[in-house]
Short mmCIF file of C-alpha atoms in Angstrom, two decimals:
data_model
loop_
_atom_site.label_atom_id
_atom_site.label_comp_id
_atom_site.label_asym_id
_atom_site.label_seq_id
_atom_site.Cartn_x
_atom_site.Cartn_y
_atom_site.Cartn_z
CA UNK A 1 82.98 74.37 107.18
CA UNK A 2 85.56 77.08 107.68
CA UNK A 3 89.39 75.69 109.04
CA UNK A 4 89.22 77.94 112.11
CA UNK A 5 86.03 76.11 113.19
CA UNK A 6 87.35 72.07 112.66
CA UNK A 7 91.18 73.20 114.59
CA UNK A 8 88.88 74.39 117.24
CA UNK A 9 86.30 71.80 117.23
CA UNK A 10 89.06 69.42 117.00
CA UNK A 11 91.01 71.34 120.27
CA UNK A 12 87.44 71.25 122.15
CA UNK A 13 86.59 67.22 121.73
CA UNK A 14 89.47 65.38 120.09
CA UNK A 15 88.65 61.95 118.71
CA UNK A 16 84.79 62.87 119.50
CA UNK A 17 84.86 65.05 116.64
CA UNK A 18 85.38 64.26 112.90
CA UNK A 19 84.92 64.64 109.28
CA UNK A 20 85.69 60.93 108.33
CA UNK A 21 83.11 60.00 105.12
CA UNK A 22 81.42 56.99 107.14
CA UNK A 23 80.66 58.84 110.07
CA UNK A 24 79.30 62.23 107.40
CA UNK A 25 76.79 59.62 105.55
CA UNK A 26 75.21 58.07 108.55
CA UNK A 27 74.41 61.03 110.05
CA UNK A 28 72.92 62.17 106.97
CA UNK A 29 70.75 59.50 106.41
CA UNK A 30 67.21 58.60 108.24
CA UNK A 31 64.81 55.93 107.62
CA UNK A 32 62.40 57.42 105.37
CA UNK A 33 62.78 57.72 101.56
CA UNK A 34 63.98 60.96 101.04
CA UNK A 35 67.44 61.63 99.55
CA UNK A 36 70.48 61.38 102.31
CA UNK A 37 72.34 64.92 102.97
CA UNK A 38 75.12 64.45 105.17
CA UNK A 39 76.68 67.12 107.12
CA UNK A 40 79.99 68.34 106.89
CA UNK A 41 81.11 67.25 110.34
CA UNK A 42 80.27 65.40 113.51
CA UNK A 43 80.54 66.04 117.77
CA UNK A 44 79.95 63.89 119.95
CA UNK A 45 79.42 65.87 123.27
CA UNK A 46 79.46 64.29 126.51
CA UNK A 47 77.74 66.96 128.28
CA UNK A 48 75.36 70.38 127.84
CA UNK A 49 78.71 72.35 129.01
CA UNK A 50 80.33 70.59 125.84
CA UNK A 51 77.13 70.94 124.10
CA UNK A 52 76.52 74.97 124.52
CA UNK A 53 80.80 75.08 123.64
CA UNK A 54 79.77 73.68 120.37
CA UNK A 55 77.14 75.75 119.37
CA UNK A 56 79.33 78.62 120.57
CA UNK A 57 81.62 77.93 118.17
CA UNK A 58 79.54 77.27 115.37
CA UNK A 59 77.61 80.57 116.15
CA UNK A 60 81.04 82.09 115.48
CA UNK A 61 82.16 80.66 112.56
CA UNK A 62 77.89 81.13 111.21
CA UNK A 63 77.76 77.54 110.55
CA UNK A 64 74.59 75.08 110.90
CA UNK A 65 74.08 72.89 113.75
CA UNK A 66 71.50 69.78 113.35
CA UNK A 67 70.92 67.92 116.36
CA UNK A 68 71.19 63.94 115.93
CA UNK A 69 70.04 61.23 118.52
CA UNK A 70 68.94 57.81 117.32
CA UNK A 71 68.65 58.89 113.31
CA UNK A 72 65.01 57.05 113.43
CA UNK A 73 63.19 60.15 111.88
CA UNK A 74 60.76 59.33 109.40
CA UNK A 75 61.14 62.73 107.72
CA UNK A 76 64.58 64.26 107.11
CA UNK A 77 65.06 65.53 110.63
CA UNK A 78 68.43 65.03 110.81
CA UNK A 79 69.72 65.98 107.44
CA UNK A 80 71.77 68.46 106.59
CA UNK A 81 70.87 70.36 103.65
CA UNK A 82 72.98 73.39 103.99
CA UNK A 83 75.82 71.36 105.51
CA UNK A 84 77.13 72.40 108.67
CA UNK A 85 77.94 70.29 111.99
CA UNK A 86 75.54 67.16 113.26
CA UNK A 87 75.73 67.60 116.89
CA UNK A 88 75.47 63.87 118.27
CA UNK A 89 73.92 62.97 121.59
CA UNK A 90 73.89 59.11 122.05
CA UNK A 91 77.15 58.85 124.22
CA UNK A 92 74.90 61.52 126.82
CA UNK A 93 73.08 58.70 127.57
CA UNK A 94 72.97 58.98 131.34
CA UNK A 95 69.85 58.53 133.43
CA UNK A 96 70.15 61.05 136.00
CA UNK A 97 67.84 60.18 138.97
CA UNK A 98 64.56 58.64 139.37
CA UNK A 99 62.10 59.48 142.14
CA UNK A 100 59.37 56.37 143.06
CA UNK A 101 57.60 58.74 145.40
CA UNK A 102 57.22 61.76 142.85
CA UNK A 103 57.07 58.98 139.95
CA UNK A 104 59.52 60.97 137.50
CA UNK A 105 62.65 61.11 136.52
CA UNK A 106 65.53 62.84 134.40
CA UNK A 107 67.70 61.55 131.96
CA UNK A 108 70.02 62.91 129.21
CA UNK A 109 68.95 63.37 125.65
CA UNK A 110 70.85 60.72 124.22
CA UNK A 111 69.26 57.96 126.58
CA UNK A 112 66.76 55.53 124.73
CA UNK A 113 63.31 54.41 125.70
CA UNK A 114 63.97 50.69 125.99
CA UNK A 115 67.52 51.79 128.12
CA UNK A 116 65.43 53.48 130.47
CA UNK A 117 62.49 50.79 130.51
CA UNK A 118 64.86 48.52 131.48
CA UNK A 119 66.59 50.35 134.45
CA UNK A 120 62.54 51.18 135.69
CA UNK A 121 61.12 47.83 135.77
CA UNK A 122 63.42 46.61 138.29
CA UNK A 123 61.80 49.66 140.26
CA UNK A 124 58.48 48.61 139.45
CA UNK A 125 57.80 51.49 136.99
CA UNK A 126 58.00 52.45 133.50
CA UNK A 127 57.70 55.15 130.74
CA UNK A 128 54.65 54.56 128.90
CA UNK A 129 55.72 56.58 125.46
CA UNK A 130 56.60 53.96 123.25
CA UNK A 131 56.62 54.87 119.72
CA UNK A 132 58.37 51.40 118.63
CA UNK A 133 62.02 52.70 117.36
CA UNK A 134 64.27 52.52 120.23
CA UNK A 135 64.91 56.16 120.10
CA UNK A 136 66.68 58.99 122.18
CA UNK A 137 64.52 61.17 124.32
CA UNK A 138 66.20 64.12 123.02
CA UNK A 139 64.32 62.98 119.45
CA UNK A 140 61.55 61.80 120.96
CA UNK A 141 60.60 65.86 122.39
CA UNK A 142 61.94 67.41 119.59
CA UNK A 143 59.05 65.34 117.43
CA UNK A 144 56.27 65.02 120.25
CA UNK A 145 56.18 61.89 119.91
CA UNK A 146 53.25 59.40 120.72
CA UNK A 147 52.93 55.38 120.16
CA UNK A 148 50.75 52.74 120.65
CA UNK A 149 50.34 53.65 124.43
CA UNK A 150 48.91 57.37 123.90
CA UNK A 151 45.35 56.71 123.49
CA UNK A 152 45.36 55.77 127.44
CA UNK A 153 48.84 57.79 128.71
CA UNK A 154 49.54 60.65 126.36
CA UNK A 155 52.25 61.54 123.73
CA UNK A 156 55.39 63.43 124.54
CA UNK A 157 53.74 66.73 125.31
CA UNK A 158 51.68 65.14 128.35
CA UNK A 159 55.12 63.18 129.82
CA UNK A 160 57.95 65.63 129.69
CA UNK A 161 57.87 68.36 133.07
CA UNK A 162 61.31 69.71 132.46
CA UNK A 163 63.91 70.21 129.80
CA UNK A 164 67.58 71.63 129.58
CA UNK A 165 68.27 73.55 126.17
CA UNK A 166 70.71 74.70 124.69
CA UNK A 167 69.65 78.29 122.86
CA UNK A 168 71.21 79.16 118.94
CA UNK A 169 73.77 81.32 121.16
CA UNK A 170 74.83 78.87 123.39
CA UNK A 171 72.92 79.89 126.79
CA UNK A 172 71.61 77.22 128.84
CA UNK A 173 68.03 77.40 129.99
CA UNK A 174 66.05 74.95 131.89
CA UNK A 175 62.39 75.19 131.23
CA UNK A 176 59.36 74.14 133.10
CA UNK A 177 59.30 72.60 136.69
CA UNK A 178 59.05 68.68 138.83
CA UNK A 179 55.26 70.30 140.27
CA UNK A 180 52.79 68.63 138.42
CA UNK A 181 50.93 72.33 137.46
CA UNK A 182 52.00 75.46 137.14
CA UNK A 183 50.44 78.73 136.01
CA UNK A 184 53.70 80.81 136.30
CA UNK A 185 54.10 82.35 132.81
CA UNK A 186 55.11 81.37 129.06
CA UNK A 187 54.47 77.51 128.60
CA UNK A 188 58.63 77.28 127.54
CA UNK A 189 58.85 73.76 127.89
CA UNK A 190 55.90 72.75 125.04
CA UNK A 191 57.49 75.39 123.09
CA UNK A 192 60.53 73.40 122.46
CA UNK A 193 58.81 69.92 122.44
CA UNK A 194 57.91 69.47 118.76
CA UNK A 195 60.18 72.26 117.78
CA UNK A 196 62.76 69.64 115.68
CA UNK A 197 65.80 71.34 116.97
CA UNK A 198 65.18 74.53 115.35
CA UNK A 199 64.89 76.85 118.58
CA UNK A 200 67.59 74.57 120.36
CA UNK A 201 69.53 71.37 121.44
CA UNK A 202 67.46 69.74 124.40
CA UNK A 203 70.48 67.87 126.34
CA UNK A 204 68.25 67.07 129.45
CA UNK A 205 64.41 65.99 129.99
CA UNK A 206 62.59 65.47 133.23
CA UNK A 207 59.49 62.77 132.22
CA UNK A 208 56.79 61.52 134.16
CA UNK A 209 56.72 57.58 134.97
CA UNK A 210 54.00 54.89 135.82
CA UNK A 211 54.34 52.34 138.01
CA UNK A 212 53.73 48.73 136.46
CA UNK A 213 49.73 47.74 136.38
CA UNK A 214 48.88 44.66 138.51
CA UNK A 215 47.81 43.32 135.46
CA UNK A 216 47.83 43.56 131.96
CA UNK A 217 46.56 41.77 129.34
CA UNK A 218 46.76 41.85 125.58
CA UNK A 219 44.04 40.40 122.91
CA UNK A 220 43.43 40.12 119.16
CA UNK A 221 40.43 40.21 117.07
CA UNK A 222 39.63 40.64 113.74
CA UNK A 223 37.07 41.49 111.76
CA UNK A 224 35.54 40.90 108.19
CA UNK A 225 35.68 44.95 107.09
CA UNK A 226 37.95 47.70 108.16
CA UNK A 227 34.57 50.17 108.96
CA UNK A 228 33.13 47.33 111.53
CA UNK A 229 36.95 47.36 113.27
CA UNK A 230 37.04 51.84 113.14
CA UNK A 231 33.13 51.34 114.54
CA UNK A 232 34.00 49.34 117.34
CA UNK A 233 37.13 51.51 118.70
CA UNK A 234 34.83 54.84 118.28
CA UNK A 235 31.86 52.93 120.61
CA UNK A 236 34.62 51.87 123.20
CA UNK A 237 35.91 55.42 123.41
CA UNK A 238 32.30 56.98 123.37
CA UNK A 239 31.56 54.97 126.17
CA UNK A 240 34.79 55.46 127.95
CA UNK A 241 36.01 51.93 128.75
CA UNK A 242 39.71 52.21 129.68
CA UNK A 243 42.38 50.61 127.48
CA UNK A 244 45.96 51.08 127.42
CA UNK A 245 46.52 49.95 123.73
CA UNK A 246 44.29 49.79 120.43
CA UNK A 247 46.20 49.57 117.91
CA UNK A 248 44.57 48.83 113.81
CA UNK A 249 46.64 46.59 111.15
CA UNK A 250 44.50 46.25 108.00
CA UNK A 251 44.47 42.66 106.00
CA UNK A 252 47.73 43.32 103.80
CA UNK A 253 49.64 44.39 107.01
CA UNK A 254 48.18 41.58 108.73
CA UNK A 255 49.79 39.04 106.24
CA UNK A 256 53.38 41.10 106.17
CA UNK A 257 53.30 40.83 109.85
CA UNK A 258 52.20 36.86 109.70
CA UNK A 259 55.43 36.41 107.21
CA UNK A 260 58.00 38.83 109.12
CA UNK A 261 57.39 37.64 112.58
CA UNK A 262 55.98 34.28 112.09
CA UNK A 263 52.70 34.97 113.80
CA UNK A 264 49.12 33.08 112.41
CA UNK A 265 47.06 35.98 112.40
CA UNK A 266 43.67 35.44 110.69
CA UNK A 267 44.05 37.81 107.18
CA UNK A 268 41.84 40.27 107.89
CA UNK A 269 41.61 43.91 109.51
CA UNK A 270 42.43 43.55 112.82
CA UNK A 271 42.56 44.92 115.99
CA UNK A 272 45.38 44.22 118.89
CA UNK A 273 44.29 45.70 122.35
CA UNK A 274 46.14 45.72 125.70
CA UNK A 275 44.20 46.64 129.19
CA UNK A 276 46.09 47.84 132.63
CA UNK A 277 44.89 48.02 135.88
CA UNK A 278 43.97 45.81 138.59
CA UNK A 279 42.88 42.18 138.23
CA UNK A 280 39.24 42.97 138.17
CA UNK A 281 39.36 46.17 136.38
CA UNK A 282 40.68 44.49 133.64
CA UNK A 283 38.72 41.46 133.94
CA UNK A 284 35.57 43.61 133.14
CA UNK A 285 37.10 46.18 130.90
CA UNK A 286 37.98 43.49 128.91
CA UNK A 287 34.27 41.53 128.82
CA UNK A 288 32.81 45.23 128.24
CA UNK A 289 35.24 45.43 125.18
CA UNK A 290 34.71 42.12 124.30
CA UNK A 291 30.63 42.77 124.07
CA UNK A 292 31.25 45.19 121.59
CA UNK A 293 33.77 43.69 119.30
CA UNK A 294 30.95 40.89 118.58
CA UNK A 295 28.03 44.02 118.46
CA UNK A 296 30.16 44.99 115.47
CA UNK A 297 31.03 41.70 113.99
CA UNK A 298 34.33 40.82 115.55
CA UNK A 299 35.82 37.34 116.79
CA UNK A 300 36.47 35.82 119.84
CA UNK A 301 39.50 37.98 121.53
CA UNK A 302 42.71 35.59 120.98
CA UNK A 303 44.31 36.15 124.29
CA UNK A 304 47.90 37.26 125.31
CA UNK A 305 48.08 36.94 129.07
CA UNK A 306 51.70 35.92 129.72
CA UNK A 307 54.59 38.15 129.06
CA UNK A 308 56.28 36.23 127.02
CA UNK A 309 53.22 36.18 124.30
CA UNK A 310 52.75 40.08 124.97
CA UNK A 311 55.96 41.12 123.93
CA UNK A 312 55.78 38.40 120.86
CA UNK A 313 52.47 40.77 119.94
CA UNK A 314 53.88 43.86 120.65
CA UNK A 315 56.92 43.23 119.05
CA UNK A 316 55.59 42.03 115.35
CA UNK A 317 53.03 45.53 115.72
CA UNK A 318 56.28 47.52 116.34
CA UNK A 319 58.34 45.71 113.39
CA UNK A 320 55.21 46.57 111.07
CA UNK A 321 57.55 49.17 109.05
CA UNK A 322 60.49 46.33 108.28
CA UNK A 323 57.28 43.56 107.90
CA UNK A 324 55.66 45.92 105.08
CA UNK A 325 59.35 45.78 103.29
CA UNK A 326 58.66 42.20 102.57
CA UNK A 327 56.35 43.25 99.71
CA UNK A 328 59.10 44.69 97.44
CA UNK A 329 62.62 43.66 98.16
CA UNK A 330 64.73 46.41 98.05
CA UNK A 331 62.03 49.00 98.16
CA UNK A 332 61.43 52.00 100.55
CA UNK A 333 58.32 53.00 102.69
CA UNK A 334 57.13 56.47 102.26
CA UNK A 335 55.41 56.83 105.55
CA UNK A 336 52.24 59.01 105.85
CA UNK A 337 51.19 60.07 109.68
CA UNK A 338 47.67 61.92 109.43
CA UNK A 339 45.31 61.91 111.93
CA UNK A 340 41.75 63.00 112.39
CA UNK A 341 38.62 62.84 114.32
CA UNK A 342 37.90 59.60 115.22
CA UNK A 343 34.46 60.64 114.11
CA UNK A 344 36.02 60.74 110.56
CA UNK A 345 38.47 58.23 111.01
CA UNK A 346 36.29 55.00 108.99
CA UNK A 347 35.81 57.98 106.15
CA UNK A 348 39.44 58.53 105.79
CA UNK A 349 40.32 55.22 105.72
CA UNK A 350 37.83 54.00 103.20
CA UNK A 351 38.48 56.80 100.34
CA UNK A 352 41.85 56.37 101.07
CA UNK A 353 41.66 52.26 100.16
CA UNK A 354 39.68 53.27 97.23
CA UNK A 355 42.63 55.64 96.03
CA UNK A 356 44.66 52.31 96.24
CA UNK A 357 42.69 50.09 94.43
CA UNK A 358 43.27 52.42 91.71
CA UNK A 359 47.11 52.59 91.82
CA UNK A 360 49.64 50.58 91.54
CA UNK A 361 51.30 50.67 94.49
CA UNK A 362 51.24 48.55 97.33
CA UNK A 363 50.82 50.39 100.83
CA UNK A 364 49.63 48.49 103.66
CA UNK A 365 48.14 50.39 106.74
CA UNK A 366 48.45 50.39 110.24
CA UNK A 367 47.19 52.85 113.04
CA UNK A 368 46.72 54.18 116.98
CA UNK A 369 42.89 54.43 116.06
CA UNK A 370 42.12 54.84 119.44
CA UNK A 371 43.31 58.52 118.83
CA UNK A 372 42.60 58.90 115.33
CA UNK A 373 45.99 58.47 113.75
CA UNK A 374 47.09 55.84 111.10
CA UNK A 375 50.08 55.11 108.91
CA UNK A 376 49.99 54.08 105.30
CA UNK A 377 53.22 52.64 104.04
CA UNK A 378 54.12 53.65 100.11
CA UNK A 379 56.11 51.14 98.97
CA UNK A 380 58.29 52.54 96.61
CA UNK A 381 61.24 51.52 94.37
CA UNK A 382 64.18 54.22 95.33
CA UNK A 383 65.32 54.19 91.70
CA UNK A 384 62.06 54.78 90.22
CA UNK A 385 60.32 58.30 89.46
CA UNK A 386 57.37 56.83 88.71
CA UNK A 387 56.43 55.01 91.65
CA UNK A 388 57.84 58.01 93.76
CA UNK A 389 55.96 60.69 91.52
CA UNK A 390 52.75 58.20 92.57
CA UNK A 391 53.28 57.83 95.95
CA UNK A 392 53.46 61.73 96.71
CA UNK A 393 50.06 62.16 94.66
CA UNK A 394 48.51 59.27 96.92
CA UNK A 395 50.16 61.48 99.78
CA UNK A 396 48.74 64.44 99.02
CA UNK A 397 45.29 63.36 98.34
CA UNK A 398 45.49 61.97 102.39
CA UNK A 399 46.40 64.68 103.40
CA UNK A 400 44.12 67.26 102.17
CA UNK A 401 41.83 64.80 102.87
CA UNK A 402 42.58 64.75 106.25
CA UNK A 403 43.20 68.85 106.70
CA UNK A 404 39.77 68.63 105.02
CA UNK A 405 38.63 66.63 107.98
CA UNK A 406 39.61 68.58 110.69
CA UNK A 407 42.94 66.45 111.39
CA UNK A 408 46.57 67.22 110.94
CA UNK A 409 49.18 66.54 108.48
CA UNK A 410 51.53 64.57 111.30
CA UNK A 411 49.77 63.25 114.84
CA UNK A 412 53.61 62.04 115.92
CA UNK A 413 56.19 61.58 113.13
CA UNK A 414 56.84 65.63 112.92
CA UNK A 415 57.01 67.72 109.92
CA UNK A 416 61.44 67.93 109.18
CA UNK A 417 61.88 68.13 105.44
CA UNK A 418 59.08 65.94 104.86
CA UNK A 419 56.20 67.84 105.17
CA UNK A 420 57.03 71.67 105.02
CA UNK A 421 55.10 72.09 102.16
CA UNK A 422 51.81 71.23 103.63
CA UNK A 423 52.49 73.26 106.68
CA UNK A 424 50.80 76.91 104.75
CA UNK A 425 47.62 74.49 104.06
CA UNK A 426 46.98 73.24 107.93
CA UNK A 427 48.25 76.54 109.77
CA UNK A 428 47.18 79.70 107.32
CA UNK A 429 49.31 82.15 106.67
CA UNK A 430 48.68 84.56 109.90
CA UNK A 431 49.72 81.30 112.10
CA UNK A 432 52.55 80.55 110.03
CA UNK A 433 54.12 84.32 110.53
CA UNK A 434 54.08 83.74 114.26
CA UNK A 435 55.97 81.03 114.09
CA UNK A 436 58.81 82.80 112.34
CA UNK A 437 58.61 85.21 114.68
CA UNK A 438 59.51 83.35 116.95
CA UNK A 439 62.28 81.63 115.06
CA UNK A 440 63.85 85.08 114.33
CA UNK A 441 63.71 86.10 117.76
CA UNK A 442 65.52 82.92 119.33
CA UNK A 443 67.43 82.01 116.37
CA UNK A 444 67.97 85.48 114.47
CA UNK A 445 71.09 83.37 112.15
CA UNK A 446 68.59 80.36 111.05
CA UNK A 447 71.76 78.25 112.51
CA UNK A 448 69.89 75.59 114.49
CA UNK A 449 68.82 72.95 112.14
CA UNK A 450 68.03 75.16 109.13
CA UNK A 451 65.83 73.67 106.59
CA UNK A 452 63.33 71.92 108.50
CA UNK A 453 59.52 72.71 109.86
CA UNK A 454 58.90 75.55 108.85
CA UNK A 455 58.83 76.31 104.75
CA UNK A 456 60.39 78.85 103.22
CA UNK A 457 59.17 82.10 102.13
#
């Protein structure tokens, strides 16, 4: 980073901006098991007019900007691997109105899902993307997003109406509108949700929000094989039952989570369910779904009515990353995200076991099956080639497999650093040309999070 840029970034924000080491490493640094690559300097805007100054600035002086929120990526997101300036957004943190009649409301980038959760409920609403980290909004649309509650409300893509960006030359644009449909030209908005930062900084994001079901309730069951589980979510969604949750944690998960969060979980593949609605909607929704859990060989559900016991469930699914760790002290999770027809799904799931059983790795699994999508968690020593050479092989073979299938090589984590060089294999050359067309033509300098997405030629 040139002088002329830090005396001005220093002029512009002060204390908020600085090249102390601490600050450069955790902003370099994600939670997946690729190699840390910290930037050269970090801002810590308090607003999109600070924001668009920034990138003004670094526009001039041709340096790199990577947007930063909570630093929960899973796949080098937020790294810097040509240096430059991480541009962080947690102190714009502000929700900026909520509307019960319209059921939406806007917040800054830098506010986090539980923050905003918590301000709703005393409203009698809520945001129903909940992809366990406690991340910012601005991350959560720049990586679409999903969690456990998608199969019934949607990912990212279906919640956000409106964003604020911040273009590669430091314009401000808002995108989209609060209507609910609109057929007036170029779908902006989804362009930049999913984009990773590279077409812009998102400082602002309108979001659809629910109001709080008269009841919910939550259930376990388990079953003696993984197929009988994957056969009883694909009946419940053939025959459209409503559920808000279905989430899958096969028998090594199931004993991490037992030993992290204390829970007595029967060890075997199981499935933890949640139903919204009204009292008698989920009453029978819930005997419906019970009916075919025991069709397929599953127990009695193990019930989770009060809230207290829901968020003790929901809590130990969402800590499943930090309960797999328990396996190997010390060791990291390479996280795989495919997802595929849930036609397929069983298929997937059952070569991909029998890869395991031949290496020597450990890598328990856990999934929103009611969409298709499921994790497998590479437990890997960070020192070791070896078990890092063998946990990309077992990576690759999923997700071939999966592109093979008809499915994708990320349903929600996002591609960053990660996964660029699978992108050629899902999207085809032809595809893959478009979308560095439309790089060039927003972001002509490759300034706004260089590196990530999309591979290079």
């Amino acid at each position: 980073m040139s002088t002329q840029l830090h005396q001005a970034l220093s002029q512009l924000l002060g204390e908020r901006f600085t090249t102390a080491d601490y600050e450069r490493q955790q902003h370099g640094k994600d939670e997946s098991s690729l190699t840390p690559m910290p930037p050269d300097a970090v801002c810590f805007p308090l607003s999109t007019e600070e924001v668009s100054a920034i990138v003004k600035l670094c526009r001039q002086y041709r340096t790199p900007m990577i947007p930063f929120g909570a630093g929960s990526s899973l796949e080098g997101h937020i790294f810097a691997p040509h240096g430059g300036v991480s541009v962080d957004l947690s102190r714009m943190d502000k929700i900026l109105r909520v509307s019960a009649e319209d059921l939406d409301c806007t917040v800054q980038a830098g506010a986090t899902r539980q923050q905003l959760d918590k301000h709703l409920r005393s409203m009698g609403m809520f945001f129903p993307v909940d992809p366990g980290a406690d991340a910012t909004f601005g991350g959560m649309a720049s990586t679409r997003a999903s969690g456990t509650n998608a199969v019934h409300y949607g990912t990212m893509r279906e919640n956000i109406l409106m964003l604020t960006v911040v273009l590669p030359n430091g314009d401000v644009i808002t995108t989209g509108t609060r209507a609910r449909k609109s057929s007036a030209g170029y779908d902006l908005t989804h362009l930049f949700v999913g984009a990773e930062g590279t077409l812009g900084i998102i400082t602002e994001v309108t979001l659809r929000i629910q109001g709080v079901p008269e009841a919910i309730s939550a259930a376990v069951v388990s079953f003696s094989s993984f197929e009988s589980a994957i056969q009883a979510v694909t009946q419940i969604r053939q025959i459209g039952v409503p559920i808000a949750r279905i989430e899958f944690l096969d028998e090594v998960m199931v004993k991490a989570v037992n030993q992290f969060s204390g829970l007595t979980l029967v060890e075997q593949p199981t499935l933890f369910l949640e139903f919204h609605g009204s009292h008698a909607s989920v009453k029978d929704n819930a005997e419906q779904v019970g009916n075919i859990m025991r069709e397929f060989g599953g127990s009695d559900f193990k019930w989770a009515v009060n809230q207290t016991e829901r968020a003790a469930l929901w809590t130990a699914r969402h800590n499943a990353y930090y309960a797999s760790l328990v396996y190997r002290p010390g060791c990291r999770a390479l996280t795989t995200d495919v997802c595929v027809p849930i036609s397929r799904l069983a298929e997937c799931i059952a070569d991909t076991k029998r890869d395991l059983e031949q290496s020597f790795l450990v890598a328990p699994m856990v999934g929103h099956v009611g969409d298709g999508n499921f994790h497998m968690l590479l437990l890997v020593d960070p020192n070791s080639p070896e078990d890092h050479a063998e946990a990309e092989r077992l990576n690759e073979r999923l997700v071939h497999r999966a592109l093979a299938m008809g499915g994708t090589i990320t349903g929600e984590h996002g591609v960053g650093m990660g996964k660029q060089k699978y992108m050629h294999a899902q999207h085809g050359a032809g595809a893959l040309a478009v979308m560095r067309a439309i790089k060039q033509a927003i972001d002509p300098e490759n300034l706004m999070n260089p590196g990530k997405m999309l591979p290079p030629l």
